[in-house]
């Protein structure tokens, strides 16, 4: 009989193996052997969630009130006994994660206080606490958390309040490297600035829509190690951090004036800006930006207001994303080292996007939300990318039509459509009466090397997938609009259509069997057609 060598490995290696598994799979290892059971019982990453109380996870029948409260009590007892066991046996905890969404904070605040105390006393390094958002009452973070000398990562989300008295004392938090606060109550601006200033070695800070009374501005100085900063929900931000590499900003009031000053962060590599609607980003803005930050490699805009025509010129730029930016009509990009460019827009926008001196490695990925009648603009939109060969993928959300008819002009094949590498259909109309015109208009607008379709029934029905496959295989040729003309559609001349899926199947399995192999709730699965001309 072969010896079980894995079970005899040092405990630290077995713990490392568990850390690479999902929690469900990690729990299952405890039934393998006594050694694995002991490994699981001392695993220093503790993660607790009350998702089992989610009504969608307990069946369709109403649960008795007594059963609901019994499950709550069992959950509280289990978390408490686990932490007490680690505490009494002197076992270290590297990570303690608690996510609670279905508890009333009044019922559990004392329990959470005890859990925080136990975790802090036995050397917790990572603490993540997510509490309900909907309740008026806040959980007050105990002093022991910030005093934990081993804590290097603190994540707080939901109705949590950091007490003012705790923020006012002068203790330095030398071990803290990562601080993430989302929807947390922090008093006033002096309180949050005081907290951050007492973390001299902090490297990553996230502040998202925290409740800070009378606060319109935030200043951060004296943080020599800060590398990444994500601030959302504060109107004015001033940052002086010489090591800052990544900065993300979104104001609280999208339509009100905002200020952001990070000019002294000359080492900046990545910049992401959200919802800057009160100012118009112009050519001069880009020129000034690249002058201030000579190492800037990644630039992302989401829901920002642009001038109609912008020119972007940078030798350092490698990543550029423009997502739902208003007014944009023309973009000229001179960035010879640009590797990826993303664009997201709707059917009404057809900007010209040109790449000058582009790299041979450049790939442009487009996500397009389009109304069914606007499919007549799709070919023009694709042709607006210059040079044509940079367009790597086109993802489409095609909205449900009010009427089934398409502009007949879109179905006229006057010349071969532009070629693209990949067409991804994320959502298509459900009406079967639209299928023929929809498929013909898509294939008349572009000639993709591969086509992928989502297998989520809400977005892409099985009936549509089968119809698309039959069209590519030439079984719908008699119904095509070109059947009465002299010019045939390009897809009627395909040599082969190879079908693959995200679920592993036999290479020789037929298309119908492959579809049948997918589960009914294939949330993340897709099927792909590789076209051979």
PDB file of N, CA and C in Angstrom, residues 272-330:
ATOM      1  N   UNK A 272      -7.189  56.454 -12.249  1.00  0.00           N
ATOM      2  CA  UNK A 272      -8.566  56.107 -12.624  1.00  0.00           C
ATOM      3  C   UNK A 272      -9.496  57.189 -12.083  1.00  0.00           C
ATOM      4  N   UNK A 273     -10.286  57.783 -12.964  1.00  0.00           N
ATOM      5  CA  UNK A 273     -11.176  58.883 -12.585  1.00  0.00           C
ATOM      6  C   UNK A 273     -12.619  58.521 -12.923  1.00  0.00           C
ATOM      7  N   UNK A 274     -13.508  58.700 -11.925  1.00  0.00           N
ATOM      8  CA  UNK A 274     -14.920  58.354 -12.071  1.00  0.00           C
ATOM      9  C   UNK A 274     -15.786  59.607 -11.966  1.00  0.00           C
ATOM     10  N   UNK A 275     -16.752  59.706 -12.828  1.00  0.00           N
ATOM     11  CA  UNK A 275     -17.855  60.671 -12.712  1.00  0.00           C
ATOM     12  C   UNK A 275     -17.395  62.113 -12.534  1.00  0.00           C
ATOM     13  N   UNK A 276     -16.424  62.519 -13.320  1.00  0.00           N
ATOM     14  CA  UNK A 276     -16.016  63.927 -13.327  1.00  0.00           C
ATOM     15  C   UNK A 276     -16.881  64.645 -14.356  1.00  0.00           C
ATOM     16  N   UNK A 277     -18.066  65.062 -13.921  1.00  0.00           N
ATOM     17  CA  UNK A 277     -19.039  65.655 -14.835  1.00  0.00           C
ATOM     18  C   UNK A 277     -19.039  67.173 -14.792  1.00  0.00           C
ATOM     19  N   UNK A 278     -18.416  67.752 -13.758  1.00  0.00           N
ATOM     20  CA  UNK A 278     -18.469  69.199 -13.593  1.00  0.00           C
ATOM     21  C   UNK A 278     -17.368  69.919 -14.369  1.00  0.00           C
ATOM     22  N   UNK A 279     -16.456  69.151 -14.946  1.00  0.00           N
ATOM     23  CA  UNK A 279     -15.386  69.751 -15.744  1.00  0.00           C
ATOM     24  C   UNK A 279     -15.282  69.014 -17.071  1.00  0.00           C
ATOM     25  N   UNK A 280     -14.782  69.700 -18.081  1.00  0.00           N
ATOM     26  CA  UNK A 280     -14.607  69.088 -19.398  1.00  0.00           C
ATOM     27  C   UNK A 280     -13.129  68.772 -19.594  1.00  0.00           C
ATOM     28  N   UNK A 281     -12.838  67.504 -19.844  1.00  0.00           N
ATOM     29  CA  UNK A 281     -11.464  67.070 -20.053  1.00  0.00           C
ATOM     30  C   UNK A 281     -11.076  67.358 -21.503  1.00  0.00           C
ATOM     31  N   UNK A 282     -10.027  68.162 -21.679  1.00  0.00           N
ATOM     32  CA  UNK A 282      -9.634  68.651 -23.005  1.00  0.00           C
ATOM     33  C   UNK A 282      -8.228  68.189 -23.373  1.00  0.00           C
ATOM     34  N   UNK A 283      -7.804  68.578 -24.576  1.00  0.00           N
ATOM     35  CA  UNK A 283      -6.425  68.288 -25.009  1.00  0.00           C
ATOM     36  C   UNK A 283      -5.413  68.865 -24.023  1.00  0.00           C
ATOM     37  N   UNK A 284      -5.647  70.110 -23.595  1.00  0.00           N
ATOM     38  CA  UNK A 284      -4.714  70.775 -22.688  1.00  0.00           C
ATOM     39  C   UNK A 284      -4.618  70.016 -21.369  1.00  0.00           C
ATOM     40  N   UNK A 285      -5.725  69.458 -20.937  1.00  0.00           N
ATOM     41  CA  UNK A 285      -5.725  68.672 -19.689  1.00  0.00           C
ATOM     42  C   UNK A 285      -4.776  67.489 -19.811  1.00  0.00           C
ATOM     43  N   UNK A 286      -4.825  66.776 -20.947  1.00  0.00           N
ATOM     44  CA  UNK A 286      -3.947  65.627 -21.152  1.00  0.00           C
ATOM     45  C   UNK A 286      -2.479  66.061 -21.230  1.00  0.00           C
ATOM     46  N   UNK A 287      -2.202  67.138 -21.927  1.00  0.00           N
ATOM     47  CA  UNK A 287      -0.821  67.623 -22.043  1.00  0.00           C
ATOM     48  C   UNK A 287      -0.242  67.921 -20.665  1.00  0.00           C
ATOM     49  N   UNK A 288      -1.023  68.612 -19.842  1.00  0.00           N
ATOM     50  CA  UNK A 288      -0.571  68.956 -18.501  1.00  0.00           C
ATOM     51  C   UNK A 288      -0.397  67.712 -17.643  1.00  0.00           C
ATOM     52  N   UNK A 289      -1.309  66.748 -17.792  1.00  0.00           N
ATOM     53  CA  UNK A 289      -1.235  65.513 -17.000  1.00  0.00           C
ATOM     54  C   UNK A 289       0.049  64.749 -17.273  1.00  0.00           C
ATOM     55  N   UNK A 290       0.368  64.531 -18.544  1.00  0.00           N
ATOM     56  CA  UNK A 290       1.563  63.756 -18.877  1.00  0.00           C
ATOM     57  C   UNK A 290       2.844  64.510 -18.530  1.00  0.00           C
ATOM     58  N   UNK A 291       2.777  65.824 -18.494  1.00  0.00           N
ATOM     59  CA  UNK A 291       3.940  66.612 -18.083  1.00  0.00           C
ATOM     60  C   UNK A 291       4.195  66.460 -16.583  1.00  0.00           C
ATOM     61  N   UNK A 292       3.136  66.441 -15.800  1.00  0.00           N
ATOM     62  CA  UNK A 292       3.280  66.323 -14.346  1.00  0.00           C
ATOM     63  C   UNK A 292       3.702  64.919 -13.919  1.00  0.00           C
ATOM     64  N   UNK A 293       3.221  63.914 -14.661  1.00  0.00           N
ATOM     65  CA  UNK A 293       3.453  62.531 -14.258  1.00  0.00           C
ATOM     66  C   UNK A 293       4.124  61.766 -15.402  1.00  0.00           C
ATOM     67  N   UNK A 294       5.439  61.862 -15.482  1.00  0.00           N
ATOM     68  CA  UNK A 294       6.172  61.300 -16.633  1.00  0.00           C
ATOM     69  C   UNK A 294       6.179  59.774 -16.674  1.00  0.00           C
ATOM     70  N   UNK A 295       5.793  59.109 -15.564  1.00  0.00           N
ATOM     71  CA  UNK A 295       5.819  57.639 -15.529  1.00  0.00           C
ATOM     72  C   UNK A 295       4.422  57.031 -15.681  1.00  0.00           C
ATOM     73  N   UNK A 296       3.426  57.840 -15.999  1.00  0.00           N
ATOM     74  CA  UNK A 296       2.047  57.365 -16.076  1.00  0.00           C
ATOM     75  C   UNK A 296       1.880  56.340 -17.198  1.00  0.00           C
ATOM     76  N   UNK A 297       1.425  55.124 -16.829  1.00  0.00           N
ATOM     77  CA  UNK A 297       1.294  54.026 -17.782  1.00  0.00           C
ATOM     78  C   UNK A 297      -0.153  53.594 -18.018  1.00  0.00           C
ATOM     79  N   UNK A 298      -1.020  53.869 -17.054  1.00  0.00           N
ATOM     80  CA  UNK A 298      -2.405  53.414 -17.155  1.00  0.00           C
ATOM     81  C   UNK A 298      -3.345  54.570 -16.851  1.00  0.00           C
ATOM     82  N   UNK A 299      -4.338  54.776 -17.735  1.00  0.00           N
ATOM     83  CA  UNK A 299      -5.253  55.904 -17.602  1.00  0.00           C
ATOM     84  C   UNK A 299      -6.668  55.411 -17.914  1.00  0.00           C
ATOM     85  N   UNK A 300      -7.583  55.583 -16.921  1.00  0.00           N
ATOM     86  CA  UNK A 300      -8.940  55.083 -17.073  1.00  0.00           C
ATOM     87  C   UNK A 300      -9.949  56.173 -16.712  1.00  0.00           C
ATOM     88  N   UNK A 301     -10.968  56.327 -17.547  1.00  0.00           N
ATOM     89  CA  UNK A 301     -12.037  57.291 -17.322  1.00  0.00           C
ATOM     90  C   UNK A 301     -13.377  56.563 -17.364  1.00  0.00           C
ATOM     91  N   UNK A 302     -14.213  56.827 -16.361  1.00  0.00           N
ATOM     92  CA  UNK A 302     -15.542  56.221 -16.303  1.00  0.00           C
ATOM     93  C   UNK A 302     -16.566  57.323 -16.042  1.00  0.00           C
ATOM     94  N   UNK A 303     -17.528  57.489 -16.948  1.00  0.00           N
ATOM     95  CA  UNK A 303     -18.591  58.495 -16.810  1.00  0.00           C
ATOM     96  C   UNK A 303     -18.018  59.903 -16.611  1.00  0.00           C
ATOM     97  N   UNK A 304     -17.020  60.226 -17.378  1.00  0.00           N
ATOM     98  CA  UNK A 304     -16.444  61.578 -17.330  1.00  0.00           C
ATOM     99  C   UNK A 304     -16.915  62.386 -18.547  1.00  0.00           C
ATOM    100  N   UNK A 305     -16.871  63.708 -18.413  1.00  0.00           N
ATOM    101  CA  UNK A 305     -17.258  64.585 -19.512  1.00  0.00           C
ATOM    102  C   UNK A 305     -16.030  64.994 -20.308  1.00  0.00           C
ATOM    103  N   UNK A 306     -16.030  64.695 -21.592  1.00  0.00           N
ATOM    104  CA  UNK A 306     -14.905  64.994 -22.470  1.00  0.00           C
ATOM    105  C   UNK A 306     -15.295  66.095 -23.464  1.00  0.00           C
ATOM    106  N   UNK A 307     -14.296  66.746 -24.007  1.00  0.00           N
ATOM    107  CA  UNK A 307     -14.567  67.618 -25.153  1.00  0.00           C
ATOM    108  C   UNK A 307     -14.844  66.724 -26.367  1.00  0.00           C
ATOM    109  N   UNK A 308     -15.484  67.267 -27.384  1.00  0.00           N
ATOM    110  CA  UNK A 308     -15.863  66.457 -28.532  1.00  0.00           C
ATOM    111  C   UNK A 308     -14.687  65.789 -29.219  1.00  0.00           C
ATOM    112  N   UNK A 309     -13.571  66.484 -29.268  1.00  0.00           N
ATOM    113  CA  UNK A 309     -12.382  65.948 -29.939  1.00  0.00           C
ATOM    114  C   UNK A 309     -11.203  66.022 -28.980  1.00  0.00           C
ATOM    115  N   UNK A 310     -10.538  64.897 -28.746  1.00  0.00           N
ATOM    116  CA  UNK A 310      -9.376  64.894 -27.857  1.00  0.00           C
ATOM    117  C   UNK A 310      -8.205  64.207 -28.544  1.00  0.00           C
ATOM    118  N   UNK A 311      -7.010  64.678 -28.210  1.00  0.00           N
ATOM    119  CA  UNK A 311      -5.766  64.084 -28.683  1.00  0.00           C
ATOM    120  C   UNK A 311      -4.966  63.631 -27.467  1.00  0.00           C
ATOM    121  N   UNK A 312      -4.525  62.390 -27.506  1.00  0.00           N
ATOM    122  CA  UNK A 312      -3.755  61.822 -26.404  1.00  0.00           C
ATOM    123  C   UNK A 312      -2.395  61.411 -26.955  1.00  0.00           C
ATOM    124  N   UNK A 313      -1.348  61.997 -26.404  1.00  0.00           N
ATOM    125  CA  UNK A 313       0.003  61.692 -26.878  1.00  0.00           C
ATOM    126  C   UNK A 313       0.897  61.368 -25.689  1.00  0.00           C
ATOM    127  N   UNK A 314       1.433  60.140 -25.666  1.00  0.00           N
ATOM    128  CA  UNK A 314       2.303  59.718 -24.569  1.00  0.00           C
ATOM    129  C   UNK A 314       3.167  58.545 -25.003  1.00  0.00           C
ATOM    130  N   UNK A 315       4.430  58.619 -24.665  1.00  0.00           N
ATOM    131  CA  UNK A 315       5.342  57.514 -24.958  1.00  0.00           C
ATOM    132  C   UNK A 315       5.217  56.418 -23.909  1.00  0.00           C
ATOM    133  N   UNK A 316       4.861  56.798 -22.666  1.00  0.00           N
ATOM    134  CA  UNK A 316       4.826  55.847 -21.564  1.00  0.00           C
ATOM    135  C   UNK A 316       3.518  55.057 -21.482  1.00  0.00           C
ATOM    136  N   UNK A 317       2.443  55.586 -22.024  1.00  0.00           N
ATOM    137  CA  UNK A 317       1.117  55.009 -21.817  1.00  0.00           C
ATOM    138  C   UNK A 317       1.013  53.592 -22.394  1.00  0.00           C
ATOM    139  N   UNK A 318       0.527  52.650 -21.544  1.00  0.00           N
ATOM    140  CA  UNK A 318       0.367  51.258 -21.961  1.00  0.00           C
ATOM    141  C   UNK A 318      -1.088  50.791 -21.908  1.00  0.00           C
ATOM    142  N   UNK A 319      -1.885  51.437 -21.038  1.00  0.00           N
ATOM    143  CA  UNK A 319      -3.296  51.039 -20.873  1.00  0.00           C
ATOM    144  C   UNK A 319      -4.161  52.291 -20.921  1.00  0.00           C
ATOM    145  N   UNK A 320      -5.231  52.250 -21.723  1.00  0.00           N
ATOM    146  CA  UNK A 320      -6.172  53.366 -21.814  1.00  0.00           C
ATOM    147  C   UNK A 320      -7.587  52.802 -21.859  1.00  0.00           C
ATOM    148  N   UNK A 321      -8.481  53.349 -21.008  1.00  0.00           N
ATOM    149  CA  UNK A 321      -9.875  52.925 -21.004  1.00  0.00           C
ATOM    150  C   UNK A 321     -10.784  54.144 -20.975  1.00  0.00           C
ATOM    151  N   UNK A 322     -11.767  54.144 -21.868  1.00  0.00           N
ATOM    152  CA  UNK A 322     -12.778  55.197 -21.950  1.00  0.00           C
ATOM    153  C   UNK A 322     -14.137  54.525 -21.835  1.00  0.00           C
ATOM    154  N   UNK A 323     -14.805  54.756 -20.705  1.00  0.00           N
ATOM    155  CA  UNK A 323     -16.066  54.058 -20.455  1.00  0.00           C
ATOM    156  C   UNK A 323     -17.195  55.052 -20.237  1.00  0.00           C
ATOM    157  N   UNK A 324     -18.151  55.045 -21.155  1.00  0.00           N
ATOM    158  CA  UNK A 324     -19.349  55.883 -21.051  1.00  0.00           C
ATOM    159  C   UNK A 324     -19.018  57.353 -20.802  1.00  0.00           C
ATOM    160  N   UNK A 325     -18.062  57.874 -21.564  1.00  0.00           N
ATOM    161  CA  UNK A 325     -17.676  59.284 -21.459  1.00  0.00           C
ATOM    162  C   UNK A 325     -18.524  60.107 -22.430  1.00  0.00           C
ATOM    163  N   UNK A 326     -19.158  61.145 -21.929  1.00  0.00           N
ATOM    164  CA  UNK A 326     -20.102  61.923 -22.732  1.00  0.00           C
ATOM    165  C   UNK A 326     -19.385  62.908 -23.657  1.00  0.00           C
ATOM    166  N   UNK A 327     -20.064  63.289 -24.716  1.00  0.00           N
ATOM    167  CA  UNK A 327     -19.633  64.289 -25.708  1.00  0.00           C
ATOM    168  C   UNK A 327     -18.580  63.786 -26.686  1.00  0.00           C
ATOM    169  N   UNK A 328     -18.027  62.628 -26.457  1.00  0.00           N
ATOM    170  CA  UNK A 328     -16.877  62.172 -27.240  1.00  0.00           C
ATOM    171  C   UNK A 328     -17.271  61.879 -28.683  1.00  0.00           C
ATOM    172  N   UNK A 329     -16.585  62.549 -29.613  1.00  0.00           N
ATOM    173  CA  UNK A 329     -16.857  62.367 -31.039  1.00  0.00           C
ATOM    174  C   UNK A 329     -15.630  61.840 -31.798  1.00  0.00           C
ATOM    175  N   UNK A 330     -14.441  62.244 -31.335  1.00  0.00           N
ATOM    176  CA  UNK A 330     -13.220  61.846 -32.041  1.00  0.00           C
ATOM    177  C   UNK A 330     -12.074  61.746 -31.038  1.00  0.00           C
TER     178      UNK A 330
END
